Coordinates of C-alpha atoms in Angstrom, one line a residue:
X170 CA 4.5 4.1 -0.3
X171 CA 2.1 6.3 1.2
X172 CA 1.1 8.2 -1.8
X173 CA 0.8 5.0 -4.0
X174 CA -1.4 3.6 -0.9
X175 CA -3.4 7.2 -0.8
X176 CA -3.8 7.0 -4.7
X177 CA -5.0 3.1 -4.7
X178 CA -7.5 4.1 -2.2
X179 CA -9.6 6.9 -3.4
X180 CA -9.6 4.7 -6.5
X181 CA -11.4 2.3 -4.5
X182 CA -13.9 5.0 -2.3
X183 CA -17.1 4.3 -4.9
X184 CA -16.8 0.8 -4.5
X185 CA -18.2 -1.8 -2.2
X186 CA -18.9 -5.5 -1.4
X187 CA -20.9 -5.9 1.5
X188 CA -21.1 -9.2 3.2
X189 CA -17.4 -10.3 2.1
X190 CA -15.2 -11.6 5.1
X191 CA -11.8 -11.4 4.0
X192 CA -9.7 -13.8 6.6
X193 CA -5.5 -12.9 7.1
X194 CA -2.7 -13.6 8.9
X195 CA 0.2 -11.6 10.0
X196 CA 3.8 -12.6 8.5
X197 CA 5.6 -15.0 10.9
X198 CA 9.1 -14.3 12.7
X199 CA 10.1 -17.3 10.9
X200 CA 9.3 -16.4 7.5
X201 CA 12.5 -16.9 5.9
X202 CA 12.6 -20.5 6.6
X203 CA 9.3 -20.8 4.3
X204 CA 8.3 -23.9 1.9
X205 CA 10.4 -23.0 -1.7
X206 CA 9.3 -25.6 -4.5
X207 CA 10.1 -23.1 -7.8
X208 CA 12.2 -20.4 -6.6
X209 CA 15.3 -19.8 -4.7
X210 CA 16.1 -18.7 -1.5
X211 CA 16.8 -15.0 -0.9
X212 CA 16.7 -13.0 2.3
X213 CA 13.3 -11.9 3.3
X214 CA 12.8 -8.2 5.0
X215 CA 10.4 -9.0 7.7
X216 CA 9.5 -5.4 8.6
X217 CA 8.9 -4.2 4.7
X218 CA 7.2 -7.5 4.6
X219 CA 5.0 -6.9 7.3
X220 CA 4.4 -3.2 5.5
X221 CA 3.4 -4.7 2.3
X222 CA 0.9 -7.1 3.9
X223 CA -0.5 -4.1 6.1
X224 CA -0.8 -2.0 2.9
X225 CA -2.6 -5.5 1.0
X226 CA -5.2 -5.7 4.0
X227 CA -5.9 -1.8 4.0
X228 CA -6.8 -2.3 0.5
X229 CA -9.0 -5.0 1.1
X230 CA -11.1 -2.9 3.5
X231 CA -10.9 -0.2 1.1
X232 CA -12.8 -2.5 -1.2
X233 CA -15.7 -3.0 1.5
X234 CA -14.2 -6.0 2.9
X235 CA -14.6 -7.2 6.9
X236 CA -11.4 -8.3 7.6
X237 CA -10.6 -11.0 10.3
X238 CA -7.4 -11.3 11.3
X239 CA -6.1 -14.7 12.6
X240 CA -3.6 -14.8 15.5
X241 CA -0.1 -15.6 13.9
X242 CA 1.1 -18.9 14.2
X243 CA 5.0 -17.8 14.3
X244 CA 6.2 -21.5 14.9
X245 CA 4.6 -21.9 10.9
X246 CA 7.0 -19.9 8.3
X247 CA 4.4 -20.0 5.7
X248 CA 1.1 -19.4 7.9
X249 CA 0.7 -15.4 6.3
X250 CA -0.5 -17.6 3.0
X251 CA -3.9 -18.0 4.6
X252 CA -5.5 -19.3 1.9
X253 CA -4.2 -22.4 1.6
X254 CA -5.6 -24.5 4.6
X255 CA -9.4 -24.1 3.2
X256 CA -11.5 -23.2 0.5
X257 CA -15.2 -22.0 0.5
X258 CA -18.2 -22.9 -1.5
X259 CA -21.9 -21.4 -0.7
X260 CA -22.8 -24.8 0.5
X261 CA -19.9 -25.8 2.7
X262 CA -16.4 -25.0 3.8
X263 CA -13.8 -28.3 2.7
X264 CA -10.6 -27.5 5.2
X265 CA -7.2 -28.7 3.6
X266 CA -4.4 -31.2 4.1
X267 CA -1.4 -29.8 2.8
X268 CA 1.1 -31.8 0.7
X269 CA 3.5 -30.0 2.6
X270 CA 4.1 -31.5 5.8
X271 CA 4.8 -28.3 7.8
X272 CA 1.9 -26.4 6.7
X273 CA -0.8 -28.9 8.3
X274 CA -1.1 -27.0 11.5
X275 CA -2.3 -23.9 9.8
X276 CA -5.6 -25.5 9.2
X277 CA -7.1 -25.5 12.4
X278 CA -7.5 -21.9 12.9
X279 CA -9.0 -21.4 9.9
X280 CA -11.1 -24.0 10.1
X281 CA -13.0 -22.3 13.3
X282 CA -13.4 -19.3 11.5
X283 CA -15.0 -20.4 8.9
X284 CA -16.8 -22.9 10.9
X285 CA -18.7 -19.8 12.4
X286 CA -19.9 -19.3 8.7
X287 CA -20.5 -23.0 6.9
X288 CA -20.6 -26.3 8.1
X289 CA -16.7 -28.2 7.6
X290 CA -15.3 -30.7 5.2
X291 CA -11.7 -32.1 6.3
X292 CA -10.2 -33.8 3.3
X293 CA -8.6 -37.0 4.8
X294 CA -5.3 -38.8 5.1
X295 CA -3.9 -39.6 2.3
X296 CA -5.6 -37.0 0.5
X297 CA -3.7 -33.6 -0.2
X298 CA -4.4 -30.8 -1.2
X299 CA -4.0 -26.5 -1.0
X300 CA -6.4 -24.2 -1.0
X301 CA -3.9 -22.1 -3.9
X302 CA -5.0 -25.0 -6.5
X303 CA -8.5 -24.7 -6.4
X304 CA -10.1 -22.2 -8.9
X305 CA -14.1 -21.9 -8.6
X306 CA -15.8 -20.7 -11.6
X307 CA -19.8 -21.0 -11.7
X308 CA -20.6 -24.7 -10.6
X309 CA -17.2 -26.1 -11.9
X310 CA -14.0 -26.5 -9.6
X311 CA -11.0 -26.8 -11.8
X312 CA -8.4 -28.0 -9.3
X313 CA -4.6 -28.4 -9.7
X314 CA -2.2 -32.0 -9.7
X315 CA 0.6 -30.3 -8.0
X316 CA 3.1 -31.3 -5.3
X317 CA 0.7 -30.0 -2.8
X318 CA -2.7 -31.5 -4.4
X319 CA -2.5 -35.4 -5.2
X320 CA -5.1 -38.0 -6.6
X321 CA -6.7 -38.9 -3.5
X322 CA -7.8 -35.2 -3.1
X323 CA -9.7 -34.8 -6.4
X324 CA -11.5 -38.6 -5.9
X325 CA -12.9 -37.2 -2.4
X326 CA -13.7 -34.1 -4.0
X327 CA -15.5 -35.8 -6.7
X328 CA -17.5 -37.7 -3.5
X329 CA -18.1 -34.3 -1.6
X330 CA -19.4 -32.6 -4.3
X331 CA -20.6 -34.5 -6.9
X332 CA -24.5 -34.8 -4.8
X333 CA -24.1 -30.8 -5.3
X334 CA -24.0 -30.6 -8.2
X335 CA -20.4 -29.5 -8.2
X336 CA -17.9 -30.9 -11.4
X337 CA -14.1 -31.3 -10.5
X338 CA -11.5 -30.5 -13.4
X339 CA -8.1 -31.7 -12.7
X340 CA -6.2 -29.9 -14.0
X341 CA -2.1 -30.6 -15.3
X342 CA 0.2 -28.2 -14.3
X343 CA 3.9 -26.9 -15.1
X344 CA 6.7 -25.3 -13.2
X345 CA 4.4 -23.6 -11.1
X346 CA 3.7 -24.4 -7.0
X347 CA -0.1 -23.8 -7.1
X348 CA -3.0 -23.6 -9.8
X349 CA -3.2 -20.6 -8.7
X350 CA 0.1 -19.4 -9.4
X351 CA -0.9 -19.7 -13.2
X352 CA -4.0 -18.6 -13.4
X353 CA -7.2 -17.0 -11.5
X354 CA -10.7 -16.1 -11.9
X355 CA -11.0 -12.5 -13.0
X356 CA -15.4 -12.7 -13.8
X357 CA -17.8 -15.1 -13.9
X358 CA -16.7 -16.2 -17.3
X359 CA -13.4 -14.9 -18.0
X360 CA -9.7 -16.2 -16.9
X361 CA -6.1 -14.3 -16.4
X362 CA -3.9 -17.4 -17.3
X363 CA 0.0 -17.9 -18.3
X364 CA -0.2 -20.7 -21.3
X365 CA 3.3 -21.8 -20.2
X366 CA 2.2 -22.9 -16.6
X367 CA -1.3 -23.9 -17.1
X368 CA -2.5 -25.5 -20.2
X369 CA -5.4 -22.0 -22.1
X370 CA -7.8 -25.5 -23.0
X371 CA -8.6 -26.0 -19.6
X372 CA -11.1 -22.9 -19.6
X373 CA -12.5 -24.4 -22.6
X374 CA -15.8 -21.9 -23.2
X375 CA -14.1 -19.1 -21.1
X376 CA -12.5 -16.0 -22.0
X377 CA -8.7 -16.2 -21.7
X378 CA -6.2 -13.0 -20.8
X379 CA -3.3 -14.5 -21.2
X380 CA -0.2 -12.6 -18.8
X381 CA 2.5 -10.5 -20.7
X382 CA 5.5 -13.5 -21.1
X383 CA 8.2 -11.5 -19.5
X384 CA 6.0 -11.9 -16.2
X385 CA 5.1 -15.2 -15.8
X386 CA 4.4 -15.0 -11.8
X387 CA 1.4 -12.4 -12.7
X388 CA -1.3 -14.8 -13.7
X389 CA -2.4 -14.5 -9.5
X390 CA -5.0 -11.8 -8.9
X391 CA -7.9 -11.3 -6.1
X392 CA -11.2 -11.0 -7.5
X393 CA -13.1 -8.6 -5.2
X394 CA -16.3 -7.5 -6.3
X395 CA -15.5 -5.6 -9.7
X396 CA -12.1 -5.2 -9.0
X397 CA -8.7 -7.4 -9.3
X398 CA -6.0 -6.7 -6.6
X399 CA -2.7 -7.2 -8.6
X400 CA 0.6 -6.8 -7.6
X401 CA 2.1 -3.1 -9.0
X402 CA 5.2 -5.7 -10.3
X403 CA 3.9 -7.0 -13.0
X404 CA 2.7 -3.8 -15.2
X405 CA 2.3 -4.8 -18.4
X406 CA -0.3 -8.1 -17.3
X407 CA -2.1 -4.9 -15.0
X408 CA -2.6 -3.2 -18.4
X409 CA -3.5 -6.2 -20.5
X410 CA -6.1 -6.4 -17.7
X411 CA -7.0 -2.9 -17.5
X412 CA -7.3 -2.8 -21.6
X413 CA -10.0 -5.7 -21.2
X414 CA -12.1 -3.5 -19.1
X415 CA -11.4 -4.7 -15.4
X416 CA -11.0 -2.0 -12.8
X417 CA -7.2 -2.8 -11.4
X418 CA -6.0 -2.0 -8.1
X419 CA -2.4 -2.4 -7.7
X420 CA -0.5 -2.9 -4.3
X421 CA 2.7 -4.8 -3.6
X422 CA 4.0 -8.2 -2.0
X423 CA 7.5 -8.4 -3.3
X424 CA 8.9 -9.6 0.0
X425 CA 5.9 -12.1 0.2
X426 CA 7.1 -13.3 -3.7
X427 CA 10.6 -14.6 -2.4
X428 CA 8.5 -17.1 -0.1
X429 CA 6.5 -17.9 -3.7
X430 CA 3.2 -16.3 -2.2
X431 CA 0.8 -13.8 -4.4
X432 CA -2.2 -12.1 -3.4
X433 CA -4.5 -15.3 -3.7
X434 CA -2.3 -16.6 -1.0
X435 CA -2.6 -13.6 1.4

């Protein structure tokens, strides 16, 4: 609503993060015929879904971001989840291959974006993987096995990166699409995880928020400077987070949740 987006703003005026590009994409026409792995299929609003995502960028200015907005690719149903073609480092950009067949034209966009920004890594044939199961934390990459993110992916990353002095986790996951989808950076030493999706002993040496267990999809938040964007759904998660002393600012993607997106993925 427009009071909730007037309120989530001035709560965001003091605060700044110069220099951070955040990169979007407008919600397809074809949105309702998206990629579903964990949930079913309901009817997606495109207009209030379109809303929400204006509403989610706003906030992301609001927060000191530059925002670039890619042209939508309408032939793509899941192409709004913009994060999952690429994933940036400070050294390099590595631009994705999707385990989803449908998604793989996505990446080229993105990749001359960023391309502007860092040189490009393409992960090869018949490596896999999303941008939505890489967590970066420090020098470490913990990176999801999922249906999107094989094998193949984590020995090239290992290649890539290893001469960087990067480390690759793989991580096991369960009944979830994405690492992501479980868990997500919320410092420089601190997780927001749900136990049931994502195993706590990964972040061995981390600090661990675990999500309230009657909302398992909020374990996805956007790190932005000192703040988390979190989606207004799941309260009682936005209050464990808000008890632990992060700064919370709350908008909603509920139309983007029946495609199994999140903020991350936005």
């Amino acid at each position: 609503s427009w009071v909730h987006r007037q309120r989530t703003r001035s709560r965001l005026s003091t605060m700044s993060t110069a220099d951070t590009i955040a990169i979007v994409r407008p919600v397809p026409d074809s949105i309702g015929s998206c990629e579903l792995t964990h949930v079913e299929r309901t009817p997606i609003d495109l207009e209030t879904a379109r809303s929400q995502h204006r509403i989610y960028t706003e906030t992301l200015e609001g927060l000191g971001c530059e925002i670039v907005v890619l042209p939508p690719l309408h032939d793509h149903p899941d192409s709004v989840f913009v994060e999952d073609p690429a994933f940036v480092l400070d050294e390099l950009a590595v631009i994705a291959r999707s385990g989803a067949e449908s998604r793989r034209g996505e990446a080229d966009s993105v990749a001359e974006v960023l391309a502007l920004h860092r040189p490009c890594h393409a992960i090869r044939s018949p490596g896999c993987i999303d941008g939505g199961d890489v967590i970066v934390i420090g020098r470490t990459l913990y990176v999801g096995h999922s249906t999107r993110t094989n094998a193949e992916a984590h020995r090239q990353l290992r290649d890539l990166l290893d001469p960087l002095g990067y480390r690759v986790r793989v991580v096991p996951l369960r009944d979830c699409l994405h690492l992501k989808t479980g868990a997500t950076a919320i410092s420089d030493d601190a997780v927001l995880c749900n136990p049931g999706w994502v195993p706590p002993s990964t972040f061995e040496g981390l600090r661990i928020v675990e999500c309230h267990p009657d909302e398992p999809f909020s374990g996805n938040v956007v790190r932005v400077g000192r703040t988390l964007v979190a989606d207004s759904a799941w309260r009682r998660t936005n209050d464990r987070l808000a008890e632990a002393g992060f700064e919370v600012a709350e908008v909603h993607l509920g139309e983007l949740t029946k495609a199994e997106g999140s903020v991350t993925c936005s």
